Coordinates of C-alpha atoms in Angstrom, one line a residue:
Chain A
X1 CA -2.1 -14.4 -35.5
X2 CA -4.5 -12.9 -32.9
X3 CA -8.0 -12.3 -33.5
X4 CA -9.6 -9.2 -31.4
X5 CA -13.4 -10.5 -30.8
X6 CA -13.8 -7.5 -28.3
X7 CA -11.5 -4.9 -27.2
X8 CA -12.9 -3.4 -23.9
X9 CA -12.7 0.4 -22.9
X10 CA -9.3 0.7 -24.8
X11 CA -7.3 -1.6 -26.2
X12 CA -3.6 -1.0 -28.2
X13 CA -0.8 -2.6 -29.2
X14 CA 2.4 -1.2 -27.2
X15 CA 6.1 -1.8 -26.3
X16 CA 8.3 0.4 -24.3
X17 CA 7.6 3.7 -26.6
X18 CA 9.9 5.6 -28.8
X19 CA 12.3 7.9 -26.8
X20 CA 14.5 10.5 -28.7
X21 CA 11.9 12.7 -30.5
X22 CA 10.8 15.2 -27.8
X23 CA 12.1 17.8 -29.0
X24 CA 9.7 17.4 -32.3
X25 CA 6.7 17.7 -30.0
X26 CA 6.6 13.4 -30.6
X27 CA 6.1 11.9 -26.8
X28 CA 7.0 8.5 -26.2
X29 CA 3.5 6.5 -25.7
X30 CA 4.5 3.6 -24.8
X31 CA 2.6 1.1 -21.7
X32 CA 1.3 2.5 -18.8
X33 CA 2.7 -0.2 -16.7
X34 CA 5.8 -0.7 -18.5
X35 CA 7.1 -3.1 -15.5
X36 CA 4.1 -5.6 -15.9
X37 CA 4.8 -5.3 -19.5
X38 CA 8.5 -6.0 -18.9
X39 CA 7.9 -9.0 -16.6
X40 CA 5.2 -10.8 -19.4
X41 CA 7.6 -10.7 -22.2
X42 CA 10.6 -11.8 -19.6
X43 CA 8.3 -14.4 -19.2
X44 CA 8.2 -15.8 -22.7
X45 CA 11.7 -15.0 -23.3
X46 CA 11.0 -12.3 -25.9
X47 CA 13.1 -9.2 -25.9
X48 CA 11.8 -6.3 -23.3
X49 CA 11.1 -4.0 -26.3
X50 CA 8.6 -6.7 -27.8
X51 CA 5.1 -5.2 -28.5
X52 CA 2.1 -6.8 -26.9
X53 CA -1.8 -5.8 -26.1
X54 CA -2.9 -3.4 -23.8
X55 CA -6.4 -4.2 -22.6
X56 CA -7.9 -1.4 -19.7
X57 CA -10.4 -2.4 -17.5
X58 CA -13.1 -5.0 -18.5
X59 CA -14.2 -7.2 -21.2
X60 CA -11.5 -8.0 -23.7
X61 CA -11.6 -10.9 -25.8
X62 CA -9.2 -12.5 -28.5
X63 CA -9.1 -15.8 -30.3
X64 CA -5.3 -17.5 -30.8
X65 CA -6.0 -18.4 -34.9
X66 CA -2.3 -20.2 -34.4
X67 CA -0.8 -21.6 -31.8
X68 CA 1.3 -19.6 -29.1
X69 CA 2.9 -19.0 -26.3
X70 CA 1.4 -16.0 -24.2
X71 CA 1.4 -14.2 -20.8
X72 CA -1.2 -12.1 -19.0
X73 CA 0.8 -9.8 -16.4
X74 CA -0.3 -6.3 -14.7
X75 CA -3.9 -5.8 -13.0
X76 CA -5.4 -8.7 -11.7
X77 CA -8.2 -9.4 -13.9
X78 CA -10.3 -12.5 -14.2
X79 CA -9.0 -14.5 -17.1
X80 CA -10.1 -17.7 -19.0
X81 CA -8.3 -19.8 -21.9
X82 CA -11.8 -21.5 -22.9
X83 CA -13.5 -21.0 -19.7
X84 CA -10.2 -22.5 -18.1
X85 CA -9.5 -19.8 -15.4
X86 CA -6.2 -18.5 -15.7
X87 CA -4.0 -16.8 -12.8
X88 CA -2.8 -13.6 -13.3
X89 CA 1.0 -13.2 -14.0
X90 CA 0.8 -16.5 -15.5
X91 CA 2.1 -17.7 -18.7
X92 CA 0.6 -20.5 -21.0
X93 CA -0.2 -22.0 -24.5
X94 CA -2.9 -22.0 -26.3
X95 CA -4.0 -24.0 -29.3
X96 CA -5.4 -22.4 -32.5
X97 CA -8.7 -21.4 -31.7
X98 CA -8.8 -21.0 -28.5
X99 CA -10.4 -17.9 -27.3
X100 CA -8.6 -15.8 -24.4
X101 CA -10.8 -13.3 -22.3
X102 CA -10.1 -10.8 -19.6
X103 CA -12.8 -9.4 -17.0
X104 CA -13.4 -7.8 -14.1
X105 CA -10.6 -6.6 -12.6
X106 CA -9.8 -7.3 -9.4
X107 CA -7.0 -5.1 -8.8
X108 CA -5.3 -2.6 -10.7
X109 CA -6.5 -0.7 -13.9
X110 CA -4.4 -2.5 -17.5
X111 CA -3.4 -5.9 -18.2
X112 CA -0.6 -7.1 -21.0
X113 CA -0.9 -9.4 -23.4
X114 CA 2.6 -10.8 -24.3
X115 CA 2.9 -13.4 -26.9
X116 CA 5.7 -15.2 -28.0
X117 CA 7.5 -13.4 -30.9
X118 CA 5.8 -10.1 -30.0
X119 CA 2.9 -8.2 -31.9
X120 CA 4.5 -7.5 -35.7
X121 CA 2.7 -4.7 -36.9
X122 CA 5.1 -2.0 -38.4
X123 CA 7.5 0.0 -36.6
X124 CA 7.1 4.1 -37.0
X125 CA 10.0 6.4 -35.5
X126 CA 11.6 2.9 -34.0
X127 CA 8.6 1.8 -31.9
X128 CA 5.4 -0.3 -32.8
X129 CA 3.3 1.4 -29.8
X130 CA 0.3 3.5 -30.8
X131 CA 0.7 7.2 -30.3
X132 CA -3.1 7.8 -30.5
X133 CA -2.7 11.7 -29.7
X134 CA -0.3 12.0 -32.7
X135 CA -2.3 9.4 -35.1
X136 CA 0.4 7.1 -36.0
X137 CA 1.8 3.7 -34.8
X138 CA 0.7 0.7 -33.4
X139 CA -2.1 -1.3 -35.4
X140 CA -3.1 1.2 -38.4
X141 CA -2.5 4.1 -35.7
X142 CA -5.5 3.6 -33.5
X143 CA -7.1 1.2 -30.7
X144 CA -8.0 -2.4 -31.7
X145 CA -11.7 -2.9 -32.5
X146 CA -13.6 -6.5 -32.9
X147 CA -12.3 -8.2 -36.0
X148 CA -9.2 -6.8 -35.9
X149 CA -6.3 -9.4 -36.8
X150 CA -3.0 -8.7 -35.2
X151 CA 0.3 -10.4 -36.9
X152 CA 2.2 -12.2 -34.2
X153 CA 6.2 -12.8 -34.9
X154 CA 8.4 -15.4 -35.0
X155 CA 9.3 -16.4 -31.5
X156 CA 13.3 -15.5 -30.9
X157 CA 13.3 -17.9 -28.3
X158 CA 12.6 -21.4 -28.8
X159 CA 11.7 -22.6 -24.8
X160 CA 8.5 -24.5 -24.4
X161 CA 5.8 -23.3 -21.9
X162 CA 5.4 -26.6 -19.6
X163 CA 2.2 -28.2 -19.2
X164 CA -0.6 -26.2 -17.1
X165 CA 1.8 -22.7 -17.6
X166 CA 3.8 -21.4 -14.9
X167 CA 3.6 -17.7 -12.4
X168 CA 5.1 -15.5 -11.1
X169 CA 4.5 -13.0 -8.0
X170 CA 3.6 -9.7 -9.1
X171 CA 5.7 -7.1 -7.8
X172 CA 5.9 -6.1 -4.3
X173 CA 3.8 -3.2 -2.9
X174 CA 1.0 -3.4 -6.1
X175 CA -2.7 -2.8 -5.9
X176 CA -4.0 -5.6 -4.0
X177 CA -7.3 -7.0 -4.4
X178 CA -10.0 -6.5 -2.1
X179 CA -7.9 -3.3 -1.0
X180 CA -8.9 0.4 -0.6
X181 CA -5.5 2.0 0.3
X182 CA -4.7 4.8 -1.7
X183 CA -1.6 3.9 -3.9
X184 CA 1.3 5.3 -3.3
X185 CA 4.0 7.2 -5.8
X186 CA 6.7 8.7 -4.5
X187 CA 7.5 12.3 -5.9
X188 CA 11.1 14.2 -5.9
X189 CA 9.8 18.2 -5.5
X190 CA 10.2 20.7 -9.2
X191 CA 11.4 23.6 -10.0
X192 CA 7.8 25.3 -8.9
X193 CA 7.5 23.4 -5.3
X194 CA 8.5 27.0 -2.9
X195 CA 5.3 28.5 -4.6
X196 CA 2.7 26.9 -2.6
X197 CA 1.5 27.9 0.3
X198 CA 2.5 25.7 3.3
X199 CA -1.7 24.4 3.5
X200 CA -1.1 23.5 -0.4
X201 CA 2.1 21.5 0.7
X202 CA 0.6 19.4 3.7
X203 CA -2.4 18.8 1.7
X204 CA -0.4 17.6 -1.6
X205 CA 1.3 15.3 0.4
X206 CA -1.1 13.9 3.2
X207 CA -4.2 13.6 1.3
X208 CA -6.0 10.6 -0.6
X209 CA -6.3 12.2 -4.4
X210 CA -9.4 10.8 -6.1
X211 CA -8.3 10.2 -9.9
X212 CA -10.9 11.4 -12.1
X213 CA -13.3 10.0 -15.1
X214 CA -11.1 12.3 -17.7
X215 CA -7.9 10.6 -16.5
X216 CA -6.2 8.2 -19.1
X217 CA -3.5 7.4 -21.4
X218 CA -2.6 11.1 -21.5
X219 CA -2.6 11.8 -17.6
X220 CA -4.1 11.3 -14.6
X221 CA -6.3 14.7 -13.0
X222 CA -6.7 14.0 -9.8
X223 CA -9.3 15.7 -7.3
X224 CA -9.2 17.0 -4.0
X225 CA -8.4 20.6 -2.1
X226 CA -7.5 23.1 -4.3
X227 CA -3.2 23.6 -3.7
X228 CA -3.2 27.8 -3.4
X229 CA 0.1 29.4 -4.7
X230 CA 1.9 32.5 -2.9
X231 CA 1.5 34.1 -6.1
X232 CA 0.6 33.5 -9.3
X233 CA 3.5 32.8 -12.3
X234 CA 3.0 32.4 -16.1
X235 CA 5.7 30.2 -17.5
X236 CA 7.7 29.8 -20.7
X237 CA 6.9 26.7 -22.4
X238 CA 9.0 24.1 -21.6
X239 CA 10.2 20.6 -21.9
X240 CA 8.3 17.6 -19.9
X241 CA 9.3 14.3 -18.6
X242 CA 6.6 11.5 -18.0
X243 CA 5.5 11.6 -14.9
X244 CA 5.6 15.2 -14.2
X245 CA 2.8 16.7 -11.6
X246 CA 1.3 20.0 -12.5
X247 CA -1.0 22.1 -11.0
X248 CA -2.6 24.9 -13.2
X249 CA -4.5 27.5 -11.7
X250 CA -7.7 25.4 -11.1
X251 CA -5.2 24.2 -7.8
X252 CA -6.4 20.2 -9.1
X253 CA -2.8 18.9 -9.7
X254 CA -2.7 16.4 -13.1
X255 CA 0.1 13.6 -13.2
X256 CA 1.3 13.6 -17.3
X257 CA 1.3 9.8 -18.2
X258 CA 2.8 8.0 -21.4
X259 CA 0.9 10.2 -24.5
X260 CA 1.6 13.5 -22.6
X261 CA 2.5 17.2 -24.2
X262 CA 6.3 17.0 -24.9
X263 CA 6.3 21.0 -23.5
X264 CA 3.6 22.7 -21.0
X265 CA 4.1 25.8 -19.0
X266 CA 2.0 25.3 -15.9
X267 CA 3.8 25.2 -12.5
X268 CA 5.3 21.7 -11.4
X269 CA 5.0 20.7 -7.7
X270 CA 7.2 17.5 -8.0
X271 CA 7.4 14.4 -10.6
X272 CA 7.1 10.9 -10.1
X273 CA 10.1 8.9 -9.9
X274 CA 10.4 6.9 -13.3
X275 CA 10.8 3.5 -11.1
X276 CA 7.0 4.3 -9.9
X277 CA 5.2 5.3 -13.1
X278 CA 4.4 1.7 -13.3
X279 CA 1.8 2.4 -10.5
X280 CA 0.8 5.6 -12.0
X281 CA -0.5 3.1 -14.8
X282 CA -2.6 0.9 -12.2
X283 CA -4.8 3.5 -10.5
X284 CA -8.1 2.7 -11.6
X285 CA -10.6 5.6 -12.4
X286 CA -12.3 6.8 -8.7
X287 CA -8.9 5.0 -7.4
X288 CA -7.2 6.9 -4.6
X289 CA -3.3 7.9 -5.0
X290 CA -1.3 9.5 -2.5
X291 CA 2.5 11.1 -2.9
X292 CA 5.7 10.5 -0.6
X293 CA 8.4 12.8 -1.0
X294 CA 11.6 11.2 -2.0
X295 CA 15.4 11.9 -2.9
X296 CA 17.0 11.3 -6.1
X297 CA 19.2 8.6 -4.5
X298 CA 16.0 6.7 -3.2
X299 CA 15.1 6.9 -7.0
X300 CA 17.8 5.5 -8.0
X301 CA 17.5 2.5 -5.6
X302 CA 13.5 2.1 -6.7
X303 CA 15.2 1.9 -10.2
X304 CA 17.3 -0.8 -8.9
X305 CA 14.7 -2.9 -7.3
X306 CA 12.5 -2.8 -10.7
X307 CA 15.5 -4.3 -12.1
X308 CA 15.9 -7.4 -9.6
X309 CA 12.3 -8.0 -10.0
X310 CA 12.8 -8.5 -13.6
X311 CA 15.4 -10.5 -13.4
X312 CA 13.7 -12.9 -11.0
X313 CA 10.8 -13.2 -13.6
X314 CA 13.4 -14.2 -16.2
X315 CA 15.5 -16.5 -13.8
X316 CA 11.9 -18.4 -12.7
X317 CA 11.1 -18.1 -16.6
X318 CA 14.0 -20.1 -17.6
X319 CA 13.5 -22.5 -14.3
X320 CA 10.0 -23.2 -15.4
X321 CA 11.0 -24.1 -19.3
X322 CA 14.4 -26.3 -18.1
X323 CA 12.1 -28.0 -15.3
X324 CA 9.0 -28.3 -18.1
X325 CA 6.4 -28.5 -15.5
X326 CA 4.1 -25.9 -13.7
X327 CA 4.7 -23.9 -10.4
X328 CA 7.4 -21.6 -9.3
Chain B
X1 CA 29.4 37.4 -20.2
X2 CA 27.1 39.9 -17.4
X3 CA 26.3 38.9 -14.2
X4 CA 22.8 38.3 -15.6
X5 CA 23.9 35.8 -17.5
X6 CA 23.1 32.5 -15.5
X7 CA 21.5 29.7 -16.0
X8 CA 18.7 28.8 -13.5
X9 CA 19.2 24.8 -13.5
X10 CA 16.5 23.1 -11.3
X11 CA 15.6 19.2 -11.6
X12 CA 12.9 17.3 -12.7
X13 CA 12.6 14.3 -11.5
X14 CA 16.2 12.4 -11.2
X15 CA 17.0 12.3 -14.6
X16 CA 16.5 15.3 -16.1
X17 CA 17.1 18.9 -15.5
X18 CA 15.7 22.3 -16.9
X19 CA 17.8 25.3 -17.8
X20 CA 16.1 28.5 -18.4
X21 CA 18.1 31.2 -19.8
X22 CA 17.6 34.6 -18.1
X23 CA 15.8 37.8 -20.0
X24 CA 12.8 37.6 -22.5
X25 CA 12.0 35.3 -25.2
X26 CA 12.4 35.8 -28.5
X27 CA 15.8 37.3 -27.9
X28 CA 19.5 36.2 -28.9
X29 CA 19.0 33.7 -25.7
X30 CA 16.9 31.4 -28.1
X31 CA 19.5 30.8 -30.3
X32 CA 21.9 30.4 -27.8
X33 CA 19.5 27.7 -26.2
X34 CA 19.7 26.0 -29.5
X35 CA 23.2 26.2 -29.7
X36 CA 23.7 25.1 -26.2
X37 CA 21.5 22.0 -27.2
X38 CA 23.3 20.6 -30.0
X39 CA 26.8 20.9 -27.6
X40 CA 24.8 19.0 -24.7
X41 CA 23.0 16.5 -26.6
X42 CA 27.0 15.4 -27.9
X43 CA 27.4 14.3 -24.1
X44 CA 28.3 11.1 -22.6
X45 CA 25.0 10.0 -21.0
X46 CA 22.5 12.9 -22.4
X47 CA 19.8 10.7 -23.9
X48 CA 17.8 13.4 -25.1
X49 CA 18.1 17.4 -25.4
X50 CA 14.8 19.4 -25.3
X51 CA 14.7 23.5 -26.5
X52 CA 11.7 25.3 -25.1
X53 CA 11.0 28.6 -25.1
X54 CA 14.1 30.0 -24.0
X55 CA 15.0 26.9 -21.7
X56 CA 16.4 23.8 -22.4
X57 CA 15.4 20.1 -20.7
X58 CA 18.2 18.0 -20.2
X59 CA 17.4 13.9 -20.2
X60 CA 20.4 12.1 -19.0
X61 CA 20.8 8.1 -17.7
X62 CA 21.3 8.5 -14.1
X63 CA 24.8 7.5 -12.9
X64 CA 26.8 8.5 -15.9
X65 CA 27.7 12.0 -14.4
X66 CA 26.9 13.5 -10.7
X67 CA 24.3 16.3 -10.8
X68 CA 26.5 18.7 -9.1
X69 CA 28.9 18.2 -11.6
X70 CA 26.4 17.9 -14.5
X71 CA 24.9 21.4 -13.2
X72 CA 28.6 23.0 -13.3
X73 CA 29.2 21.6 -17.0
X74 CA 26.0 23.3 -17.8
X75 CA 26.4 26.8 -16.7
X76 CA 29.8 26.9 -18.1
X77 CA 28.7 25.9 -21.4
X78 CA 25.9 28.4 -21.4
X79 CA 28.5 30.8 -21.1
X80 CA 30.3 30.0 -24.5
X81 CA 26.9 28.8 -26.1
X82 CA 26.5 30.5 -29.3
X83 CA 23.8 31.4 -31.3
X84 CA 23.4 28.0 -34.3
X85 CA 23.5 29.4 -37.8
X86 CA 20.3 28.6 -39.4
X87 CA 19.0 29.6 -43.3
X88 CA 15.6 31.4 -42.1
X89 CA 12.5 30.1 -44.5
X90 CA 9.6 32.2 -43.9
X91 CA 6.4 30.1 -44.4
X92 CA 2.9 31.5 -45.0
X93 CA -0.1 29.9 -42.9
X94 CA -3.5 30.7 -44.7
X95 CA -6.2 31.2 -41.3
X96 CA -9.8 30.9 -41.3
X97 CA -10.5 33.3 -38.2
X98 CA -13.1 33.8 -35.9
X99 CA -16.7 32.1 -35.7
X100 CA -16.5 28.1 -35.1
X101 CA -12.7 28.1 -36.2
X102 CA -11.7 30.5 -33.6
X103 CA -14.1 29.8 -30.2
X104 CA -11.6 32.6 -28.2
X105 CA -11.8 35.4 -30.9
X106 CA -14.3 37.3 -29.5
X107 CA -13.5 36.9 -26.2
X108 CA -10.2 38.1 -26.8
X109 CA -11.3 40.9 -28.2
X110 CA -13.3 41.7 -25.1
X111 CA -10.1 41.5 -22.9
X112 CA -8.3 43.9 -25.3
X113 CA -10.4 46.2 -25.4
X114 CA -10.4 45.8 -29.0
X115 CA -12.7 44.8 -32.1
X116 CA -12.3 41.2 -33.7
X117 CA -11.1 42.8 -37.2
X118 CA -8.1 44.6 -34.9
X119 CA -7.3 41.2 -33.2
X120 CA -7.4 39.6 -36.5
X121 CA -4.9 42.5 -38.4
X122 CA -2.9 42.8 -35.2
X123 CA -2.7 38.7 -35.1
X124 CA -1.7 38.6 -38.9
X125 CA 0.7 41.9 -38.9
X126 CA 3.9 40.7 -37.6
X127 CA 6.7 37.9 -39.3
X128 CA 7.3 35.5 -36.4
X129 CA 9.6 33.2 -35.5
X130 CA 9.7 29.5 -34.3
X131 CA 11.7 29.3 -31.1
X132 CA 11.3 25.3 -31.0
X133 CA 9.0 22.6 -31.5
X134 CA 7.3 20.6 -28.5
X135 CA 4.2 19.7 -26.7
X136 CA 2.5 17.5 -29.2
X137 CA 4.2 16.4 -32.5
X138 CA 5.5 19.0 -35.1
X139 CA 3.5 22.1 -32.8
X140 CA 5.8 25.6 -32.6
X141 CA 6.1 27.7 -30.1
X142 CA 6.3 31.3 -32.1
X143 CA 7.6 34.5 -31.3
X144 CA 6.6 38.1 -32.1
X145 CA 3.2 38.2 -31.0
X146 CA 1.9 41.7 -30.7
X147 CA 2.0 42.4 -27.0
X148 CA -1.6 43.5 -26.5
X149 CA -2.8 40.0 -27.7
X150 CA -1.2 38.6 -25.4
X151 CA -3.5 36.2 -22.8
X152 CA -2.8 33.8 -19.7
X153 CA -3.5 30.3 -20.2
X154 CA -7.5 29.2 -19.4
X155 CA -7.6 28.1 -16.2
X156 CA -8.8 24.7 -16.9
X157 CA -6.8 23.1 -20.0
X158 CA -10.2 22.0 -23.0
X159 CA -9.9 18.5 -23.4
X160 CA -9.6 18.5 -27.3
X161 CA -9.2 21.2 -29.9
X162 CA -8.7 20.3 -33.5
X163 CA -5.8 19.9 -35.4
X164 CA -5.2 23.2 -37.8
X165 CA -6.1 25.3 -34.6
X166 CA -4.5 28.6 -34.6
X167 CA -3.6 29.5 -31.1
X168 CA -2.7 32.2 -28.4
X169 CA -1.0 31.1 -25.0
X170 CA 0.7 33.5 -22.7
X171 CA 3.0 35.5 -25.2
X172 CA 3.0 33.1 -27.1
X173 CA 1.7 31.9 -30.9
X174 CA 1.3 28.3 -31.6
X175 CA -0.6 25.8 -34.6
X176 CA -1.9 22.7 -33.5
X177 CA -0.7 19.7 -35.8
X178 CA -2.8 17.4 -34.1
X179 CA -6.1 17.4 -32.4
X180 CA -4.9 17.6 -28.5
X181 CA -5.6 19.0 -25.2
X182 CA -4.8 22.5 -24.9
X183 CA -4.5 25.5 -22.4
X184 CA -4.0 28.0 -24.9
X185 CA -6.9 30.7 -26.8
X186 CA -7.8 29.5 -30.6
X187 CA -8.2 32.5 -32.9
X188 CA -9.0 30.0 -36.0
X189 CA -8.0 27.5 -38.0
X190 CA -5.1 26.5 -40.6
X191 CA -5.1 23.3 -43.3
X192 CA -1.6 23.4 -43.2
X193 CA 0.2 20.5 -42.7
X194 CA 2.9 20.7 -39.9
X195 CA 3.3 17.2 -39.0
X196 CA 3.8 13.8 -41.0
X197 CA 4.6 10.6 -39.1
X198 CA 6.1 8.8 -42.4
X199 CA 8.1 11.6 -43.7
X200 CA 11.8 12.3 -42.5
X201 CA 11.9 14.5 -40.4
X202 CA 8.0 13.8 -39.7
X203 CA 8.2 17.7 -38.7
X204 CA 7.4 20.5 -41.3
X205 CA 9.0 23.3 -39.4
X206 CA 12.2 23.7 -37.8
X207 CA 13.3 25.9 -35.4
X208 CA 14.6 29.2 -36.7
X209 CA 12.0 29.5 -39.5
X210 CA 9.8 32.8 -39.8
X211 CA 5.8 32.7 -40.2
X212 CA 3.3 34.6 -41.0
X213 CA -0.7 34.3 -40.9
X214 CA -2.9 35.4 -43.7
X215 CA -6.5 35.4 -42.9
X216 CA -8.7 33.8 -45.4
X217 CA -12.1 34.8 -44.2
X218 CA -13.1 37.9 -42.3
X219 CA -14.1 36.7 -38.7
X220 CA -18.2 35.9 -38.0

């Protein structure tokens, strides 16, 4: 059992969402950075789908009430285990009591709490993440707040964590600390793309977006030029995927993230490839993002990659336990 | 079949595409979207099917079929896609209008050219129907909105309107079930309860059902 002693900006339980009900209006929710979130429970042996913490930003802190096997993946925050200073992407144990706390984050915008056994609050619609937009989910359907207790589950794998934890590299290409680069996501063009004018296009993809204070969970609405249309359309409503990039009339396009409207009707310029979403899910608020055009088949491959990451993480996971000591 | 009749199938992103049927909504294309969903969403590889308003979003696992000949399997089941046979309900939804409940009542009104009683009888004349479900949970997208009501989307989205909302959007009528985001002009407000994460299914309308509004109060 964890016990929440501060939750920071926004803190929820998640897992990798609950596909299949779009066309009830339900969206998936599910983490932001569903590769970190991956990589922590690959860590720990734990199914993918297991549900673990999402903390944003700044100033989370839990207390372990049991012992357990955990692992802190995703931005690079300053962590402690009792003022021990914890890498990131590292997994550890903790003894009961033992107070866990993330800070200042060095890089990147949500970090991932994995624990062995996984987060066992009750599933709704096949998922324990917290659809906050719909009210239902998650840890009684809303963010965690101080005092909360969270159930932990039985671990399904029985490895040991050996002594002093044991890393892994977070993936390639990530925000990197100390960095200013604009991130970059690359974008296959939608059904809306010959509407702009060719200034809009140049603009949409050269420039250094600034993602705005009103950007979270829902989507990112990004500033810059305003992208001018050849003419103006009003569209049916119609289905969305995650990931999609919209641009209403304002010209400020809007990336929809993991608790956006199932349906919308403004125009779409392009959509984020789903192998980049993850990065989506680390722009930090006043963060710069830029878009590079890309193919279906390059999407595919991106896919691909993700894949081979995670399997790494699992291979040096299972290295670390059948060595039992520290290092990768 | 006309030569009208074709599907306009563009992608988003690489696993999923969006057919939109040709002519206006509200027509026998919607049930023919409907129908063409339940064939598609039988599919090897289709993960998810999506109705709109007279479009359908096709989520597939990338690999299992090639998008040209995903794209070709589509159009030629539009082409034998029939309308689904549904039992029509109609539902009544009781509406506060106007004042605090409906922030866009009088500035509809202003647009039309008409008083807020006239938007309010106009708004509450007609039986509509629900094309489909979508955006946030349990919300429908209704046809049969009078066409002098109807109003383009605001050009910046309000961040939250309540749940209950009664709303206008292009030609369109919606409800909100949830407090959400929203693009769309709110008339008033409805306690009805259209969405209900612990029931099965945790939707109260389906497509195919007829609505109508019944104002409660008189509008401020």
């Amino acid at each position: 059992m964890i016990e929440i002693l501060a939750a920071g900006p926004l803190a929820t339980v998640q897992d990798l969402g609950r596909p299949g009900y779009r066309r009830y209006g339900i969206g998936t929710s599910g983490a932001m950075d569903p590769l970190a979130f991956r990589a922590g429970n690959r860590m720990l042996g734990n199914p993918d789908g297991a549900a673990a913490i999402e903390v944003t930003a700044t100033g989370f802190r839990c207390r372990f009430l049991r012992p357990a096997r955990f692992a802190v993946t995703g931005a690079a925050l300053a962590t402690t285990l009792d003022d021990a200073a914890i890498p990131p992407w590292w997994a550890s144990s903790a003894a009961a009591g033992q107070i866990l706390d993330l800070s200042t984050p060095r890089a990147g915008m949500r970090a991932y709490i994995a624990v062995s056994g996984g987060i066992d609050v009750p599933a709704v619609m096949g998922s324990r993440s917290t659809d906050l937009k719909g009210g239902f989910g998650g840890f009684e359907a809303r963010s965690l707040a101080s005092g909360d207790v969270l159930p932990v589950g039985p671990p399904a794998d029985a490895r040991e964590v050996p002594d002093g934890g044991f890393g892994v590299r977070s993936p390639p290409r990530g925000p990197e600390v100390g960095s200013a680069a604009p991130t970059v996501v690359r974008v296959i063009p939608a059904a809306e793309y010959g509407l702009f004018t060719d200034e809009a296009l140049e603009a949409f993809w050269s420039r250094g977006w600034t993602v705005g204070a009103d950007s979270n969970r829902l989507g990112l609405r990004l500033a810059g030029p305003a992208l001018a249309f050849t003419r103006r359309v009003e569209l049916l409503s119609h289905g969305l995927v995650t990931g999609v990039v919209q641009v209403p009339p304002s010209g400020q396009p809007m990336i929809q993230a993991m608790e956006a409207n199932t349906c919308g009707g403004y125009p779409k310029i392009g959509v984020v490839i789903g192998a980049d979403l993850w990065r989506v899910g680390q722009v930090r608020i006043g963060g710069k993002l830029r878009f590079s055009e890309t193919t279906t088949e390059e999407a595919m491959d991106a896919a691909a990659e993700n894949e081979a990451f995670l399997e790494r993480v699992a291979r040096a996971a299972r290295t670390a336990s059948a060595l039992g000591r520290g290092g990768r | 079949m006309t030569d009208d009749d074709i599907l306009a199938i563009s992608a988003m992103g690489e696993s999923a595409l969006l057919c939109q049927a040709p002519g206006e909504f509200g027509g026998a294309a919607q049930e023919r979207i409907l129908g063409l969903a339940e064939v598609v969403a039988a599919w090897p590889g289709v993960v998810e099917t999506v109705p709109g308003v007279n479009n359908l979003l096709v989520m597939f696992a990338p690999g299992v079929m090639a998008p040209g000949a995903m794209r070709d399997r589509l159009r030629d089941a539009w082409t034998q896609a029939r309308a689904v046979r549904t039992e029509p309900r109609t539902v009544e939804i009781p509406v506060a209008y106007g004042g605090e409940h409906g922030p866009d009542l009088a500035g509809l009104a202003e647009r039309t050219g008409l008083s807020p009683d006239e938007v309010v009888r106009l708004h509450g004349a007609p039986t509509y129907t629900v094309l489909a479900l979508g955006s946030v949970p349990g919300f429908p997208y209704l046809a049969g909105l009078d066409r002098r009501l109807a109003a383009p989307r605001l050009d910046v989205p309000r961040l939250r309107m309540p749940a209950g909302s009664v709303l206008i959007g292009g030609e369109q009528g919606g409800i909100l079930p949830v407090a959400s985001p929203t693009g769309w002009h709110c008339l008033g407000w409805t306690p009805f309860t259209l969405f209900n994460p612990a029931a099965d299914p945790p939707v109260t309308l389906r497509a195919g059902d007829r609505l109508r509004f019944v104002a409660a109060e008189r509008p401020a």
